[in-house]
Backbone as a ProteinNet text record, in pm:
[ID]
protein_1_A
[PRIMARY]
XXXXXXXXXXXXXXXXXXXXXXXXXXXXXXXXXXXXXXXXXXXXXXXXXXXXXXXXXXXXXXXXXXXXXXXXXXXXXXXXXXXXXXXXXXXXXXXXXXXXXXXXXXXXXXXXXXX
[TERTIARY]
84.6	0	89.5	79.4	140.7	80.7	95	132.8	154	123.5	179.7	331.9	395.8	514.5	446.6	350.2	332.5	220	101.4	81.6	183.1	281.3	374.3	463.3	436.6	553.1	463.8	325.1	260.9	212.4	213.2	162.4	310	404.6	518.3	555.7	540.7	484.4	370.1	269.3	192.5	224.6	348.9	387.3	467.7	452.4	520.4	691.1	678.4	808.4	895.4	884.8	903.1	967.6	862.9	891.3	1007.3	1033.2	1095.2	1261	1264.5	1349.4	1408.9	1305.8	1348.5	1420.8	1378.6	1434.2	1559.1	1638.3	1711.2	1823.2	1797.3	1854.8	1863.8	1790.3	1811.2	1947.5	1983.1	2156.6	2262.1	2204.6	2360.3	2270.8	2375.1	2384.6	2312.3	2300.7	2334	2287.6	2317.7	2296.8	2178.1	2083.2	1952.8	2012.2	2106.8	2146.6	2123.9	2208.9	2181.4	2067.8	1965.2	1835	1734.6	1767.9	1702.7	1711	1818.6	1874.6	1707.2	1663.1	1566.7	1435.8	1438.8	1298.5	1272.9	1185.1	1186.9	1091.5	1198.3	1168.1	1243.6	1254.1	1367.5	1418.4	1590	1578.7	1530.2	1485.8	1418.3	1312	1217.7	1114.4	1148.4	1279.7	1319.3	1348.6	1424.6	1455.2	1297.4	1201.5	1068.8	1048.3	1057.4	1042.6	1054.8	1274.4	1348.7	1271.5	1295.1	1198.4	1066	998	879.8	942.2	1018.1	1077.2	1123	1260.7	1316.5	1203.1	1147.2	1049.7	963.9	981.5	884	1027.2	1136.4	1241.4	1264.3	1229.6	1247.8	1392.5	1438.7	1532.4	1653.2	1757.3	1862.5	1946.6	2005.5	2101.9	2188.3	2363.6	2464.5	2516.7	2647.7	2718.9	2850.1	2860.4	3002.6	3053.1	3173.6	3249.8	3186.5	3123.8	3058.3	2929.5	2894.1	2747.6	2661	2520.8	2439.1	2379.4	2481.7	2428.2	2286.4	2210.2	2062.3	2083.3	2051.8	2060.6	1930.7	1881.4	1759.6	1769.3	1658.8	1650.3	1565.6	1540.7	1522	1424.5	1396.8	1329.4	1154.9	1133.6	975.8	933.4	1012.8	959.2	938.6	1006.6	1026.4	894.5	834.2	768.6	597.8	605.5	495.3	455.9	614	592.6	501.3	552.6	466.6	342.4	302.4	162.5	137.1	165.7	63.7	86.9	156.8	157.4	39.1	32.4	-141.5	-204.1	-235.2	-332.7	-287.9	-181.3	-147	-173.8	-208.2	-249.2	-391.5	-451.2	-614.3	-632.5	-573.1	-650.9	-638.7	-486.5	-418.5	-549	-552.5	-685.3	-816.7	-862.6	-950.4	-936.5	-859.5	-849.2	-806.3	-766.5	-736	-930.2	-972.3	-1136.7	-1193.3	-1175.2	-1259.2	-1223.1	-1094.6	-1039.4	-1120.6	-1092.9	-1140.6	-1299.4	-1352.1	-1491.3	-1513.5	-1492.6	-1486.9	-1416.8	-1308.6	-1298.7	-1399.8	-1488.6	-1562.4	-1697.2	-1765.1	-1788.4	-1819.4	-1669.9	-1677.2	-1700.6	-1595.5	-1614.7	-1808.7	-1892	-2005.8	-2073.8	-2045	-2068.7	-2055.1	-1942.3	-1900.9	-1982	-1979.3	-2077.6	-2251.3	-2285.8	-2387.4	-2417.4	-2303.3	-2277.3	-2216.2	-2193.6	-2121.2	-2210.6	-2379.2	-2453.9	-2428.3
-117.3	0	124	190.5	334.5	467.5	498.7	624.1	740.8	864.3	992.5	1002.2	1044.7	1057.7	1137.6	1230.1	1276.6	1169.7	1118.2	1007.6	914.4	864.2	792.5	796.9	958.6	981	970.3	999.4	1059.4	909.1	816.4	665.5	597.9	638.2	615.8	650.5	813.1	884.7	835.3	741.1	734.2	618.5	555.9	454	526.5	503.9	591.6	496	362.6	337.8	381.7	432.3	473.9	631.6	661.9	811.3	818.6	691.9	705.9	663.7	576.5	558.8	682.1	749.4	869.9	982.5	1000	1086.3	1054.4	868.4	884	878.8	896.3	895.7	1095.1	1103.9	1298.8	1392.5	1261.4	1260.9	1223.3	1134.6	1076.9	957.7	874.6	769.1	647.6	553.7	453.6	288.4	185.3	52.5	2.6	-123	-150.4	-240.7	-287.7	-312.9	-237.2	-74.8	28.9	71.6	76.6	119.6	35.2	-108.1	-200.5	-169.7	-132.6	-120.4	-94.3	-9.4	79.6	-10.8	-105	-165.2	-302.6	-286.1	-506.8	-551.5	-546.1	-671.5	-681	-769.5	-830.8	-742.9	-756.3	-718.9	-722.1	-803.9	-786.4	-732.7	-711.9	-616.3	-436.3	-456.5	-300.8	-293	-385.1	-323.5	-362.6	-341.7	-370.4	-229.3	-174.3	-34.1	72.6	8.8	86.7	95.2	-32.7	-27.5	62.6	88.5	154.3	299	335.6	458.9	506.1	426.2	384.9	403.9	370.2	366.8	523.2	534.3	707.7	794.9	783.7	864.6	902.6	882.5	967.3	882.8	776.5	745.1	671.8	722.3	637.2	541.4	389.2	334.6	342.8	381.6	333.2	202.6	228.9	70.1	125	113.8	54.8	-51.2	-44.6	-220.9	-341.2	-303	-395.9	-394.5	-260.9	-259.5	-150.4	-172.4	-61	57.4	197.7	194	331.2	361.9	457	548.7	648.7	827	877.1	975.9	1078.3	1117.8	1152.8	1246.6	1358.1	1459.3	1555.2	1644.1	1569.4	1638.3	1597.6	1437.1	1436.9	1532.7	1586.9	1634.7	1788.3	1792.7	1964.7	1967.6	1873	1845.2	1867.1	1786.5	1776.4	1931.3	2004.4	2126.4	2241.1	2230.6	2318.7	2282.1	2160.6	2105.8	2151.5	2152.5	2238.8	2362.5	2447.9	2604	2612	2593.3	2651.5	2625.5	2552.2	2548.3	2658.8	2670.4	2801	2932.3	2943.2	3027.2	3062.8	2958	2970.4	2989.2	2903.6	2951.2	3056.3	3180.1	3229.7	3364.8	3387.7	3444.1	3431.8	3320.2	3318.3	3383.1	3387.2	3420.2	3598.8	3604.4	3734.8	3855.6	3759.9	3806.6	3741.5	3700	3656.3	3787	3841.1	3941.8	4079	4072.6	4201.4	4206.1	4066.3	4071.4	4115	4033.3	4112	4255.1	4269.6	4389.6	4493.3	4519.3	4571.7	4513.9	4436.7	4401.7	4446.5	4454.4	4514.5	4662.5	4759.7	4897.4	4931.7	4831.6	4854.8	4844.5	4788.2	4730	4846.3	4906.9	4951.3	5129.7	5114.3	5223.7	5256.6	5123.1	5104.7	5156.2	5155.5	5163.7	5290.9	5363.8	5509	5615	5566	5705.8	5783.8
0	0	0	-56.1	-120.3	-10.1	9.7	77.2	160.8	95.8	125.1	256.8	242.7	331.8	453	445.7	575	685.4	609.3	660.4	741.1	630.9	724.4	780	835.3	918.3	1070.3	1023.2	1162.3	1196.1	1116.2	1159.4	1234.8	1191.9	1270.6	1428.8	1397.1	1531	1596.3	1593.2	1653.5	1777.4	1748.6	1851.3	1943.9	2075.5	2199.7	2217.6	2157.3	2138.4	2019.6	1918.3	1756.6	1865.9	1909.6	1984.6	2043.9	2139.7	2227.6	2176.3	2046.5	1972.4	1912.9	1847.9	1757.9	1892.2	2010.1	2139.3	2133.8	2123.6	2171.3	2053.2	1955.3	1802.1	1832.6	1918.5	1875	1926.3	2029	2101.7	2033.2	1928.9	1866.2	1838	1675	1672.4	1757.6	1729.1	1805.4	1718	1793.9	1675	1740.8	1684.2	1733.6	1921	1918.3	2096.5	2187.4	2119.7	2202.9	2203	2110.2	2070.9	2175.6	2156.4	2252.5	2445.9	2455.2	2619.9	2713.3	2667.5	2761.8	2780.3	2666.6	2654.1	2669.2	2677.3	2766.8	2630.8	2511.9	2371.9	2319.9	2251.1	2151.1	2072.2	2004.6	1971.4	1783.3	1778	1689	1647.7	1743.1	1788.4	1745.3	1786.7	1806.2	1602.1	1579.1	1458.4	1382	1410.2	1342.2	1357.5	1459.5	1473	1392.5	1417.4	1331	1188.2	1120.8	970.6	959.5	1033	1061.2	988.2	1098.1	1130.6	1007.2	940.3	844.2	702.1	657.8	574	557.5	690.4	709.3	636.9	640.6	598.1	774.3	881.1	977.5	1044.1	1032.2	1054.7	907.6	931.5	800.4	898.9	825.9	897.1	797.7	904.2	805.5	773.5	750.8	709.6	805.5	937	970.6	971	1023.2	1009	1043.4	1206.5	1251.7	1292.4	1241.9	1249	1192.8	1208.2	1098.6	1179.8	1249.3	1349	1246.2	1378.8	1303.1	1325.1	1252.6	1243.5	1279.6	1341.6	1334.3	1190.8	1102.9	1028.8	991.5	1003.4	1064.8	930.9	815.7	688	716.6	778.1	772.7	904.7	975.4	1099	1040.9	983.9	894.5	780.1	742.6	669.9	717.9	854.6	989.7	1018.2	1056.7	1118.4	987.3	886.4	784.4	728.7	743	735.3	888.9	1003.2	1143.1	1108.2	1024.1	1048.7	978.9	893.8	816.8	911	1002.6	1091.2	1228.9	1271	1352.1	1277.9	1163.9	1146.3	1109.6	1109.3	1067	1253.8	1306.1	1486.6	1499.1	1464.7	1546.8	1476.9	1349.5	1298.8	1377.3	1352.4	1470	1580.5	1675.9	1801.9	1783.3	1713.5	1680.2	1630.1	1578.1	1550.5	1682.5	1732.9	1877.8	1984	1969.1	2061	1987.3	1883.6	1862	1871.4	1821.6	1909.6	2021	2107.3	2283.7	2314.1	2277.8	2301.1	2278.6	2146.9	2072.2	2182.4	2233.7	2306.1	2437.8	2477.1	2613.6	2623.8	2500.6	2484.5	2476.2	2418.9	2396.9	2595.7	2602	2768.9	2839.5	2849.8	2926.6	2890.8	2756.8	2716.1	2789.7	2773.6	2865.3	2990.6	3062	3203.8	3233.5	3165.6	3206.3	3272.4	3231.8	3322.4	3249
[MASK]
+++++++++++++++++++++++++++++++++++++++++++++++++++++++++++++++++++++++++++++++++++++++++++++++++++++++++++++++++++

């Protein structure tokens, strides 16, 4: 099944272990052993993850001598953040006409009340 990259970045993100993988990829490096340490599953489990992750573009593995260790990568998250700004800005509008509502609002109110 095929697609969209932002879909599968946020279906990636949706696992609190994927999360907790990508946190510790945000320090440095590390190989699926070290990736495994924190969590009580195999590690084969973990590199199921990784692939998850891997597949979203949100993680790359290299080729060292003796092992493949995983990178953060830092383009689907950049990707996430400008798909939510259109929406920070349709609220931030909103709230901006909600203020000037009330304000307009209150000046009327307060008009009321002056005697």
């Amino acid at each position: 099944m095929v697609r969209d990259p932002l879909s599968m970045t946020f279906a990636a993100l949706a696992d609190p272990t994927r999360r907790a993988i990508l946190a510790r990829l945000s320090v440095g490096e590390a190989s699926v052993a070290e990736l495994a340490e924190p969590f009580d599953m195999t590690m084969r489990a973990v590199s199921s993850h990784i692939a998850v992750l891997e597949a979203a573009g949100l993680v790359s593995r290299g080729r060292d001598a003796q092992r493949r260790p995983s990178r953060i990568r830092l383009d689907p998250l950049a990707d996430i953040d400008g798909w939510l700004e259109d929406y920070r800005k349709l609220w931030t509008r909103r709230f901006d006409k909600l203020d000037k509502h009330l304000a307009n609002r209150s000046k009327h109110d307060d008009g009321d009340h002056g005697g």
